[in-house]
Coordinates of C-alpha atoms and ligand atoms in Angstrom, one line a residue:
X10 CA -28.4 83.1 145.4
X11 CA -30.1 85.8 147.6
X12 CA -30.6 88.8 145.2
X13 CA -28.9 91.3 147.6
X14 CA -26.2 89.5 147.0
X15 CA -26.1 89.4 143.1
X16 CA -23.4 91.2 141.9
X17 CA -23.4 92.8 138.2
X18 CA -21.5 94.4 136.2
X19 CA -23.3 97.3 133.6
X20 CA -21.2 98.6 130.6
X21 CA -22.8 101.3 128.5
X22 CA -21.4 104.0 126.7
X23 CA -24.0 106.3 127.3
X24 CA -23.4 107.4 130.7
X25 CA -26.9 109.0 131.0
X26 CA -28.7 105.4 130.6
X27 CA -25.8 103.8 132.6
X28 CA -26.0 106.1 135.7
X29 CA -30.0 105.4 135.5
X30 CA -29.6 101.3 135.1
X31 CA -27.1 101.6 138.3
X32 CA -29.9 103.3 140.2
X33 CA -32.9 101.0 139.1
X34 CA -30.9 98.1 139.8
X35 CA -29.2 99.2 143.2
X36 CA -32.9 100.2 144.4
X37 CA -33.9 96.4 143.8
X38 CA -30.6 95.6 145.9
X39 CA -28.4 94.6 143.6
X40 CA -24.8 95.4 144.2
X41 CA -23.7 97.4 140.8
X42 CA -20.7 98.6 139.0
X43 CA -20.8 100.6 136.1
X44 CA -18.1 100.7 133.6
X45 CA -18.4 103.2 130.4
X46 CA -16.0 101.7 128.4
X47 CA -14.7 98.3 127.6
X48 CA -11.5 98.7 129.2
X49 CA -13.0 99.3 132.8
X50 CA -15.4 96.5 132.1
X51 CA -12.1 94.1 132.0
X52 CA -10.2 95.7 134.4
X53 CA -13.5 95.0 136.8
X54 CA -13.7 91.1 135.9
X55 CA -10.0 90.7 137.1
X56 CA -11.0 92.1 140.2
X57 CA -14.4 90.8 141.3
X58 CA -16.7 88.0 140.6
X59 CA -19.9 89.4 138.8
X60 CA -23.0 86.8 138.4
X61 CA -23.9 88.9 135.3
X62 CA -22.8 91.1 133.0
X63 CA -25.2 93.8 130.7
X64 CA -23.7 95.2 128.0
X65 CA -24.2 97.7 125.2
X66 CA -24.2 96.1 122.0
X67 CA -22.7 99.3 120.8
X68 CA -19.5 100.3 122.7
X69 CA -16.6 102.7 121.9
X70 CA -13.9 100.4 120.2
X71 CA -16.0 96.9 119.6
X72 CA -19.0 95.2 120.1
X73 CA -20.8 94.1 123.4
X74 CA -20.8 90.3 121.8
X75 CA -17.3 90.0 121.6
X76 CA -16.8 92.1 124.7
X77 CA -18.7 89.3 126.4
X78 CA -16.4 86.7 125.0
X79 CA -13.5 88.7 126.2
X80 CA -15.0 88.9 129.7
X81 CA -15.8 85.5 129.8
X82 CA -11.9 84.6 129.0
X83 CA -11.1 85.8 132.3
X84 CA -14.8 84.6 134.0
X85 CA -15.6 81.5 132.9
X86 CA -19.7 81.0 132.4
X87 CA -20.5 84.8 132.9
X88 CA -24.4 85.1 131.6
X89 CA -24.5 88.3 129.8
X90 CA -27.7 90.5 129.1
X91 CA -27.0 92.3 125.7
X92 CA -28.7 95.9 125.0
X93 CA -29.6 96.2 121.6
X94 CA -31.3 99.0 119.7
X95 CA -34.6 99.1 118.5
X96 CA -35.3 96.7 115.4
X97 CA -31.5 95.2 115.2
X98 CA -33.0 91.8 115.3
X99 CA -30.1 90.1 113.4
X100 CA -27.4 91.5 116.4
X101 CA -30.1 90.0 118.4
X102 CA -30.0 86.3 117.4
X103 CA -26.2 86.6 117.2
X104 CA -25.7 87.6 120.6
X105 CA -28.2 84.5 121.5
X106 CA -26.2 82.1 119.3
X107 CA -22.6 83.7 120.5
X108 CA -24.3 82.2 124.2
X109 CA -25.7 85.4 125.6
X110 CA -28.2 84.2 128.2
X111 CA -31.0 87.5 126.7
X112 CA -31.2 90.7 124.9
X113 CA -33.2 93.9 125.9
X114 CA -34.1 96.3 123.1
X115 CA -33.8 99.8 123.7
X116 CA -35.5 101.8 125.3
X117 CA -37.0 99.5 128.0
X118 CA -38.2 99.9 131.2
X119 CA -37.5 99.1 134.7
X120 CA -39.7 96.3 135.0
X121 CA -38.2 94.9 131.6
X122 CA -34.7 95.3 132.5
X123 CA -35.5 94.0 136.4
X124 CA -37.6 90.6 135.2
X125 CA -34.6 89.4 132.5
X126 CA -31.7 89.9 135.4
X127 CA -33.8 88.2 137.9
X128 CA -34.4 85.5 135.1
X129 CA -31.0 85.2 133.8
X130 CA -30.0 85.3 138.0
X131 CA -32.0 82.1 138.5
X132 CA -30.9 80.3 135.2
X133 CA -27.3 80.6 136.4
X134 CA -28.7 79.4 140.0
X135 CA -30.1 76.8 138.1
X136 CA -26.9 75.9 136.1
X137 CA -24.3 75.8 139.3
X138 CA -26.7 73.3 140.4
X139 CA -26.4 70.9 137.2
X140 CA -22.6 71.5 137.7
X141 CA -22.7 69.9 141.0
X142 CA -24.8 67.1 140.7
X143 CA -22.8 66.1 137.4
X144 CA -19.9 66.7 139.8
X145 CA -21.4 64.4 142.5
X146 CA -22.0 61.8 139.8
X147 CA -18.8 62.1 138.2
X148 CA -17.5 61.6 141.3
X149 CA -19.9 58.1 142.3
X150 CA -18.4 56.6 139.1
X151 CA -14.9 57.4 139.5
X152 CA -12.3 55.1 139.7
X153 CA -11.3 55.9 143.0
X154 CA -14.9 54.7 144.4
X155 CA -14.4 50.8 142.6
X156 CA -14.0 49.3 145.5
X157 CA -10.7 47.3 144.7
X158 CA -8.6 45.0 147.4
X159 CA -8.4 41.9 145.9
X160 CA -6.1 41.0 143.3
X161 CA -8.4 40.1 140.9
X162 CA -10.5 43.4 140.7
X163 CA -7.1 45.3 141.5
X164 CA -6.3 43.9 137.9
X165 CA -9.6 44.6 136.4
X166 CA -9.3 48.3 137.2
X167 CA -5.5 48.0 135.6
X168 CA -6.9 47.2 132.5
X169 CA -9.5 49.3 132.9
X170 CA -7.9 53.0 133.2
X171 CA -4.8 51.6 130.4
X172 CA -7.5 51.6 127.8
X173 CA -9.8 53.9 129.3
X174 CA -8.3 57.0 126.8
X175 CA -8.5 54.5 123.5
X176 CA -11.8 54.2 122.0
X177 CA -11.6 50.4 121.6
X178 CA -14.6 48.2 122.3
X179 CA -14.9 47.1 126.2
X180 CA -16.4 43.7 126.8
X181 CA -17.1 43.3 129.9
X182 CA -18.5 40.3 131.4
X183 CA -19.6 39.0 134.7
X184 CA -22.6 37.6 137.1
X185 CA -25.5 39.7 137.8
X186 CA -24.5 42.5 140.1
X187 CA -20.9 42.3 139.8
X188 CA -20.6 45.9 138.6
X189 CA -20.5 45.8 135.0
X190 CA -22.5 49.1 134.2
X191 CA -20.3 51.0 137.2
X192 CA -17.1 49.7 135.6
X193 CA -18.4 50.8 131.6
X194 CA -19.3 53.9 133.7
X195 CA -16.1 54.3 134.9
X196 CA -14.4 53.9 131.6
X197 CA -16.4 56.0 130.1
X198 CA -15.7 59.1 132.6
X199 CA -12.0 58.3 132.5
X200 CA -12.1 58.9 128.4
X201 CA -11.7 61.7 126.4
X202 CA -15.2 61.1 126.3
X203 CA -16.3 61.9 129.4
X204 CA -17.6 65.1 129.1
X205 CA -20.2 63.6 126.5
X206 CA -22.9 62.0 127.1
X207 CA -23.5 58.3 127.9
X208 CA -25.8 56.1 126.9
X209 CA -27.1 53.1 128.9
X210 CA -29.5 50.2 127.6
X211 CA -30.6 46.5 128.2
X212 CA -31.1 44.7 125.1
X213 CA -33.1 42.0 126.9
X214 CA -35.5 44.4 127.9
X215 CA -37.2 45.4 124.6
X216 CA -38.6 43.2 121.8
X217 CA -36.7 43.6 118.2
X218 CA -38.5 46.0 116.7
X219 CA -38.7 48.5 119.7
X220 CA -34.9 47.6 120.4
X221 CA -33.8 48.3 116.6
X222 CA -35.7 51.8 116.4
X223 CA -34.6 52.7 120.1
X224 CA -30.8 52.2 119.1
X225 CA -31.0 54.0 115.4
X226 CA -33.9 55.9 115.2
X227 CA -37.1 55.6 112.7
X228 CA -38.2 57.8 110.5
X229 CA -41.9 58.7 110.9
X230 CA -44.3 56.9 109.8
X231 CA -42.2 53.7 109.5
X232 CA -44.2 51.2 111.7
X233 CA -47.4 51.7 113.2
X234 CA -46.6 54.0 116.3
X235 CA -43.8 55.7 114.7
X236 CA -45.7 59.0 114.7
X237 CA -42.6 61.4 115.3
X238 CA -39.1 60.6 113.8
X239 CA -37.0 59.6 116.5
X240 CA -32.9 59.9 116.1
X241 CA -32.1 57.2 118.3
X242 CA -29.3 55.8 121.0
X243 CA -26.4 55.7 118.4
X244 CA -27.1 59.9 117.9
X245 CA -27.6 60.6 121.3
X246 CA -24.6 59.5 122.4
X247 CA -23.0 60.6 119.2
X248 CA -19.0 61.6 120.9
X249 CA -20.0 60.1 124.1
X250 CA -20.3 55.9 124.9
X251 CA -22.9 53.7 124.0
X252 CA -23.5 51.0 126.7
X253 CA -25.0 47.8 125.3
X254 CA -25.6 45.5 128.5
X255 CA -27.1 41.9 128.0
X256 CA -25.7 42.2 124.3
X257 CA -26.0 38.5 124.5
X258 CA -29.8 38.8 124.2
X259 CA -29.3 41.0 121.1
X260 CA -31.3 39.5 118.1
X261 CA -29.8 38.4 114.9
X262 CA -31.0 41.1 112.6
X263 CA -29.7 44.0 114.6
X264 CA -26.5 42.5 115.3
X265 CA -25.9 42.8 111.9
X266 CA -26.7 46.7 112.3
X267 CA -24.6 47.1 115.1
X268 CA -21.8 45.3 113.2
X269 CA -21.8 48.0 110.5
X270 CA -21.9 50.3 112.5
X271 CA -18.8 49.1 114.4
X272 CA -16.9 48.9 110.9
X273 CA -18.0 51.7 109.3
X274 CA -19.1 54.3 112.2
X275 CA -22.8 54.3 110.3
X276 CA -25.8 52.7 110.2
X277 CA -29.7 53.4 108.4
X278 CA -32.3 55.0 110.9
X279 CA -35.5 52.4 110.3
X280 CA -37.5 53.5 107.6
X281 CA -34.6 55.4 105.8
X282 CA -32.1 55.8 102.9
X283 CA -30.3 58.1 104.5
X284 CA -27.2 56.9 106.3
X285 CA -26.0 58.6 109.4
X286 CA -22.9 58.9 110.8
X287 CA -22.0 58.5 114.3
X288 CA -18.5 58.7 116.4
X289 CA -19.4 56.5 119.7
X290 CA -17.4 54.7 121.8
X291 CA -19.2 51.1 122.9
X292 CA -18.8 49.4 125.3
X293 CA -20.9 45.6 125.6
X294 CA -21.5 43.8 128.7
X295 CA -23.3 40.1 129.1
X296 CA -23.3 37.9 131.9
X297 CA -23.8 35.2 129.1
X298 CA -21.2 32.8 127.7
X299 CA -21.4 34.3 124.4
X300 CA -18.8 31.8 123.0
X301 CA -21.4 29.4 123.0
X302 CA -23.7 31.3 121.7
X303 CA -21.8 31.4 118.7
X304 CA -21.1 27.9 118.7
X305 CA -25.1 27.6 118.9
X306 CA -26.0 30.2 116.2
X307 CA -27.5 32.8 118.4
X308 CA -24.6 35.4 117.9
X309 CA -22.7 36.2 115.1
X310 CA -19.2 35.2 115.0
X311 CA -17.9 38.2 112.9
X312 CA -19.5 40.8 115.5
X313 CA -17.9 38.6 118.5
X314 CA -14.8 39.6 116.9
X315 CA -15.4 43.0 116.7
X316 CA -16.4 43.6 120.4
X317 CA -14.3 41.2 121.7
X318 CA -11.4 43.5 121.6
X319 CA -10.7 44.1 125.2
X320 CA -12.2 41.4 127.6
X321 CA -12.7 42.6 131.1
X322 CA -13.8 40.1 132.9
X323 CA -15.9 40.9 136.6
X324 CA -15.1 38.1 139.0
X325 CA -17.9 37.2 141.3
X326 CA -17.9 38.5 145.2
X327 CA -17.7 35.0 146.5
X328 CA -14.5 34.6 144.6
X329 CA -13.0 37.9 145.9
X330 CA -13.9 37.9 149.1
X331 CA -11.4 40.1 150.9
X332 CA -13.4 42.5 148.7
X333 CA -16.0 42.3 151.1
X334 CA -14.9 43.7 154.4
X335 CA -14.3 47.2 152.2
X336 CA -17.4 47.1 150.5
X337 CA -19.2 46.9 153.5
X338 CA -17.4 49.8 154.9
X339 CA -18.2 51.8 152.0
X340 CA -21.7 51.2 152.3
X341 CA -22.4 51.6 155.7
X342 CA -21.4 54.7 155.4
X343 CA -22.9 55.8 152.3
X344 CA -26.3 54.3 154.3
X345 CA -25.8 55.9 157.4
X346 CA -25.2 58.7 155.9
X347 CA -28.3 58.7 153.6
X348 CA -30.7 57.8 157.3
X349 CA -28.8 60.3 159.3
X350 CA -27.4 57.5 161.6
X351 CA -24.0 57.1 163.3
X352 CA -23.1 53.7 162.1
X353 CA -20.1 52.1 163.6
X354 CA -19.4 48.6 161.8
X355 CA -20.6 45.2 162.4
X356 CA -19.9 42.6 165.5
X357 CA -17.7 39.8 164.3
X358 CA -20.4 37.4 163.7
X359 CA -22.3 39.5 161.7
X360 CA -19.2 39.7 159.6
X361 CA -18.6 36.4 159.7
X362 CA -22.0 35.5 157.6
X363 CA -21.1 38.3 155.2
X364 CA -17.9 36.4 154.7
X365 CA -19.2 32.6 154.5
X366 CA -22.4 33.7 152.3
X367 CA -21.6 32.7 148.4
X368 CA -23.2 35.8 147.0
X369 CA -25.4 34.9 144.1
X370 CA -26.4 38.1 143.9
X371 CA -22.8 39.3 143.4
X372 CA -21.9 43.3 145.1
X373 CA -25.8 44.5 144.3
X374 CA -27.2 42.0 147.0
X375 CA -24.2 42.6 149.5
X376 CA -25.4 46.3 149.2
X377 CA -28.9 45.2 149.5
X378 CA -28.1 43.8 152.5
X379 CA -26.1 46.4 154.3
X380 CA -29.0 48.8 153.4
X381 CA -31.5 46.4 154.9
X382 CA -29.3 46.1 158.2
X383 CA -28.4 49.9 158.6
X384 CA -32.5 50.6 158.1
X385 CA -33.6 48.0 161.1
X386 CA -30.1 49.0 163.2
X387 CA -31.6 50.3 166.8
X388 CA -27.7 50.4 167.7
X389 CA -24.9 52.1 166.5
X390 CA -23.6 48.3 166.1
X391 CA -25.4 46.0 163.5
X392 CA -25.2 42.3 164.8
X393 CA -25.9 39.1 163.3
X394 CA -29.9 39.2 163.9
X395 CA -29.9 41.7 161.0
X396 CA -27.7 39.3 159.0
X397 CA -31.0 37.3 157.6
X398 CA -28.8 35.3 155.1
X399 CA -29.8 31.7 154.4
X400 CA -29.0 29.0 156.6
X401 CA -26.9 27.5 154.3
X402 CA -24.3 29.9 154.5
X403 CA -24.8 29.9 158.6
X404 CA -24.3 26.4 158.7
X405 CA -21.0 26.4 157.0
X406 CA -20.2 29.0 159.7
X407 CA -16.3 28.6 161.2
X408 CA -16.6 26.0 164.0
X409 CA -13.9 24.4 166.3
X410 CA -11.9 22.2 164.1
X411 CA -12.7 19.1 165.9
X412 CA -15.9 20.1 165.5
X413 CA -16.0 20.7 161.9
X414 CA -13.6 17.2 161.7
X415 CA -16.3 15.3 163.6
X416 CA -19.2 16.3 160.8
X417 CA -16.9 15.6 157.6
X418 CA -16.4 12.1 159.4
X419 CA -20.0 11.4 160.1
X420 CA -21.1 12.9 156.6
X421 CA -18.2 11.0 154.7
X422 CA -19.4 7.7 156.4
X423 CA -23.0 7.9 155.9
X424 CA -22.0 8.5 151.8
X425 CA -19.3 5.5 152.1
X426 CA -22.3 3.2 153.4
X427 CA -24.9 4.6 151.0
X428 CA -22.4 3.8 147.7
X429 CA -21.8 0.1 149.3
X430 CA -25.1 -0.2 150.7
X431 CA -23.9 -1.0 154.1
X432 CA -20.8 -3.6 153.2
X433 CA -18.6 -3.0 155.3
X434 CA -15.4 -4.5 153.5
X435 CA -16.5 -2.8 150.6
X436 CA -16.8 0.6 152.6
X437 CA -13.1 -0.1 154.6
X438 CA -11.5 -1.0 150.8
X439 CA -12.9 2.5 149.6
X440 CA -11.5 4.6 152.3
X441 CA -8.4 2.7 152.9
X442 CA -8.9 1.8 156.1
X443 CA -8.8 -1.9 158.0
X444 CA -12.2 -3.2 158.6
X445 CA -11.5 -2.8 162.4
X446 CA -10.7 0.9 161.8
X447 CA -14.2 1.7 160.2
X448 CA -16.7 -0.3 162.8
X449 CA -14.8 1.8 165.7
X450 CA -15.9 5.0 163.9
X451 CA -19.3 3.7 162.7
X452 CA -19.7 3.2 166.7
X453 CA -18.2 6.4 167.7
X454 CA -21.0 8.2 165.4
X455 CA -23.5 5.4 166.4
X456 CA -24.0 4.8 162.4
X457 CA -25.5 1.5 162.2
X458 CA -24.8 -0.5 158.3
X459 CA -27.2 -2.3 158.1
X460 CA -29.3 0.8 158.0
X461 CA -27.5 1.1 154.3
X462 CA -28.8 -2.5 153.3
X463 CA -31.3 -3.0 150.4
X464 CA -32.8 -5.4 149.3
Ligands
ATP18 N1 -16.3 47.2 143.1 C1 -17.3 48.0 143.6 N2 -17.2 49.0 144.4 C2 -18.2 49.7 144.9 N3 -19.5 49.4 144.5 C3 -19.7 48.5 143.6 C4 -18.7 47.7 143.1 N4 -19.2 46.8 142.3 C5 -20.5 47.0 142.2 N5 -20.9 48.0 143.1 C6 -22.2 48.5 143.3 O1 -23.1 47.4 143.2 C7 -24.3 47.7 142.5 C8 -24.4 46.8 141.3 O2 -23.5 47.2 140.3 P1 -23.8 47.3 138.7 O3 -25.2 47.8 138.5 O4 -22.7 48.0 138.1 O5 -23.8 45.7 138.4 P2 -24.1 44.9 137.0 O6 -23.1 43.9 136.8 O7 -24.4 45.9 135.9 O8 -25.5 44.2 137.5 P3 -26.6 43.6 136.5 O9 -26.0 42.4 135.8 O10 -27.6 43.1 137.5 O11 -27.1 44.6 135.6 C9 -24.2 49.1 142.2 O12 -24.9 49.9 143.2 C10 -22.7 49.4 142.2 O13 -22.5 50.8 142.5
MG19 MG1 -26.2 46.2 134.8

């Protein structure tokens, strides 16, 4: 905010220090109004936006702290300077903890009073900011950004926003790249929750120990390393969501944890008798077939049940493929944007590989891809040469049905010969066909059986 545009708003009873505040801060070209008494301070709020307020801690009929919280009833956020007189430290510390951004003790100078509205002036710069990148963010996981045509994810995101407001246990399961942590995400935001915080981590990625004291904390001193106490996952995202992804890969011992903590809403920090109570919301993810490893004794049954409360299950991209055409509208724009290029779409071949390509790498490589092509693009059209999918999937590319007819034949004969090791009869009985039928179409291929015999 450019400071000659700040506007503030001074209330102070004392219309000597009041008229003198106005002038320092008007010189340093701020745009000021001066109220002297409460009631012009409120009628100025409903009429103009101020980006601070300084108030007299003393005023006429209240006090300036809950003159702020009046103020703030009407202007949402308003960062308030309070003036406090000389060694009223307590009124200090409440009007810190009441969420005044400062105090100034009277008397103070110019400088004094200049240096905490500039600084209170940038913190509330700084604050708008956080507002709209959380608003941004929000925004990237919202439902409305899932990229849903097919049926399948259509009824993934039904399930989805009906349990969104409950706080039962999500599982959510799916292939590598399918968009498991965007969905939890998503569910997540969509709660009751989602103006808490959550809480993302991969219990693959740590070993036991490290995993155990990351999710509940340690006292310190209770391994070698533990030098501070830490709190822990479970208290950070204490009223928020706790994502577990690869829960399959969680080890026995703090399964058994987690499992208490899923009954009883509290769990032992390592290294502690204290328990602790936490309200989270979890949500699991694996793309593990975690039935089996119960069956195997990797994963304990009784906690299978207790996250196994709403299945959501992420189908992969090459079994939703009308998915992709919107997906890769989605982001060639979000890439295009991002370089500063005018992207138009794809030619029809380059689509076509998009759609014959079987995806092992689920959404993530299908963006992967798109990023790659809009990077290289010298043309507002990206064509297949930026495509660089495996032949595989080329291969299976659509062809002219006679075509495709002619190498099913030649394939299917080839196998027929190679299970009868070139007998014909055998081959003709197989395919039910007359032996006549078959030599005409091993000589239309030029497919010789006795290339099949061995000895
Ligand atoms: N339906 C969708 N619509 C839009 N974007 C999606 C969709 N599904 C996935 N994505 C995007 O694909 C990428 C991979 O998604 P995400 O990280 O959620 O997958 P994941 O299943 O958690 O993967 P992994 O198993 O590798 O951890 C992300 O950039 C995500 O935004
Ligand atoms: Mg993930």
């Amino acid at each position: 905010m450019a400071r000659e545009t700040a506007k503030l708003l001074i209330v102070d009873d004392d219309r000597n220090l009041l008229e003198l505040m106005k002038m320092r801060l008007e010189s340093s070209g701020y745009v000021v109004t001066a109220a002297p008494d409460e009631d012009e301070a409120k009628a100025a709020v409903v009429t103009q936006a101020f980006d601070l307020a300084i108030l007299d801690l003393q005023l006429v009929h209240q006090d300036g702290i809950s003159l702020m919280e009046e103020l703030r009833r009407v202007a949402p956020g308003l960062p308030a300077i309070i003036l406090t007189a000389h060694g009223s430290i307590e009124s200090a510390v409440e009007a810190m903890t009441r969420g005044a951004f400062t105090y100034l003790t009277k008397p103070f100078d110019a400088r004094e009073l200049i240096l905490h509205v500039e600084r209170a002036l940038e913190n509330r710069k700084l604050a708008s900011e956080v507002d709209r990148l959380q608003g941004l963010l929000s925004e990237r996981y919202d439902f409305k950004n899932i990229v849903a045509r097919s049926g399948a994810m259509q009824a993934v995101l039904e399930t989805v926003s009906r349990v969104a407001k409950t706080d039962s246990t999500v599982f959510v399961r799916g292939e590598s790249g399918t968009g498991k942590e965007l969905i939890a995400r998503a569910i997540h935001l969509a709660s009751n929750r989602g103006g808490k915080s959550f809480v993302a981590i991969n219990c693959a990625a740590l070993p036991e120990t490290l995993l155990e004291s990351e999710l509940f904390g340690h006292e310190k001193g209770s391994f070698t390393g533990a030098v501070r106490t830490s709190k822990g996952l479970f208290v950070q995202a204490h009223e928020g969501t706790i994502f577990l992804d690869e829960i399959g890969d969680m080890p026995l011992a703090i399964q058994a944890k987690l499992l208490r903590v899923l009954q009883e809403r509290q769990f032992y920090p390592v290294g502690s008798e204290k328990p602790v109570d936490v309200d989270v919301r979890v949500i699991v993810a694996t793309n593990k077939n975690i039935e089996e490893l119960v069956k195997q004794g990797q994963f304990r049954e009784d906690l299978y049940y207790r996250i196994h409360v709403i299945p959501v299950e992420l189908p992969p991209l090459r079994e939703r493929r009308d998915d992709i055409p919107v997906l890769v509208d989605v982001f060639l724009k979000k890439f295009s944007g991002q370089m500063n290029k005018k992207m138009k779409g794809l030619t029809p071949a380059a689509m076509q590989r998009l759609m014959l390509h079987d995806w092992p790498g689920n959404v993530r490589e299908l963006e992967n891809t798109i990023e790659y092509a809009a990077a290289m693009a010298e043309q507002d059209v990206i064509g297949e040469d930026l495509i660089p999918l495996e032949k595989c999937a080329v291969e299976e590319a659509i062809k002219p049905l006679k075509e495709a007819r002619e190498n099913f034949e030649k394939k299917y004969l080839v196998r027929l010969l190679e299970l009868t090791r070139g007998n014909v009869s055998s081959a003709a009985a197989l395919a039910g066909r007359y032996r006549a039928d078959l030599y005409n179409l091993l000589k239309k291929y030029v497919i010789n059986p006795s290339d099949f015999k061995k000895d």
